[in-house]
Structures are given as structure tokens and as C-alpha cells.
Coordinates of C-alpha atoms in Angstrom, one line a residue:
M212 CA -37.6 32.9 15.2
L213 CA -38.6 29.8 14.4
T214 CA -36.1 28.8 17.0
W215 CA -37.9 31.2 19.6
V216 CA -41.8 29.5 18.3
L217 CA -40.0 26.1 19.2
V218 CA -39.2 26.7 22.5
L219 CA -42.3 28.7 23.8
I220 CA -45.0 26.1 22.7
V221 CA -42.3 23.0 24.5
G222 CA -42.4 25.4 27.5
I223 CA -46.0 25.7 27.2
I224 CA -46.4 21.7 27.1
A225 CA -44.0 21.0 29.9
L226 CA -45.7 24.0 31.9
G227 CA -49.3 22.0 31.0
L228 CA -47.3 18.1 32.1
F229 CA -45.8 20.3 35.7
A230 CA -49.3 21.5 36.0
R231 CA -50.9 18.7 38.8
M232 CA -47.3 19.3 40.8
L233 CA -48.1 23.1 40.4
S234 CA -51.2 23.2 42.0
K235 CA -49.7 21.6 44.7
L236 CA -47.5 23.8 45.5
G237 CA -50.2 26.4 45.5
L238 CA -48.4 28.0 42.3
W239 CA -51.0 27.2 39.9
R240 CA -54.0 29.0 41.3
L241 CA -53.6 32.5 42.1
P242 CA -56.2 35.2 43.5
G243 CA -58.7 36.0 40.0
D244 CA -58.5 32.6 38.1
I245 CA -60.9 31.0 37.8
R246 CA -62.7 27.0 38.3
F247 CA -66.0 25.8 38.1
T248 CA -67.4 21.8 37.5
Y249 CA -69.9 21.6 34.5
K250 CA -71.1 18.2 33.8
G251 CA -69.1 16.7 37.1
R252 CA -65.4 18.0 35.9
E253 CA -63.6 21.1 36.5
I254 CA -62.4 23.1 34.2
N255 CA -59.6 26.1 35.4
L256 CA -59.9 29.4 33.7
P257 CA -56.1 30.7 35.0
I258 CA -56.3 34.6 34.0
A259 CA -53.9 35.7 36.6
F260 CA -51.6 33.3 36.0
T261 CA -51.4 34.2 32.3
I262 CA -51.4 37.5 33.5
L263 CA -48.5 37.0 35.5
I264 CA -46.5 35.0 32.2
S265 CA -47.2 36.7 29.5
A266 CA -45.9 40.1 32.0
A267 CA -42.9 37.7 32.6
L268 CA -42.2 37.3 29.1
T269 CA -42.3 41.0 28.3
L270 CA -39.7 41.3 30.6
V271 CA -37.6 39.1 29.4
T272 CA -38.2 40.4 26.2
R273 CA -37.7 43.4 26.8
V274 CA -33.8 42.8 29.1
F275 CA -32.3 40.7 25.7
R276 CA -33.3 43.6 23.3
I277 CA -35.8 40.2 21.4

């Protein structure tokens, strides 16, 4: 169980590090994501991306019966 938690944490960190590269490829911003600017800073709330990742992880866990 601890191994899966560590893998998940490393995956989230890697996704955060590659966020700029993913946005250049068009994979970061999906329809349903909320973007706004507040005090000169751009804030991104990736709601659709979160739902997509959640569905993918659910599918993987059901396939491998974790």
C-alpha cells in the first residue's frame, strides 16, 4: 500500500513539473477547466483534467484489482 502512495505522489510531482510542456502540446487545458487572472497571476483550476485523471486511475485499479 505504501508503495502505491509513493508512486502516486511521484506521479503528481512529475505532472506538476511537466505542466508547461503539456500546456504547449494542448493537453493541459481541456474544456471545463477554469482560468482566471487575479492580481496579475494566472490561476488555473483544472476541473475537467482532474475528472479525466480520476476516471483513468479508476479504470486502472479495476483492471488490476488493486
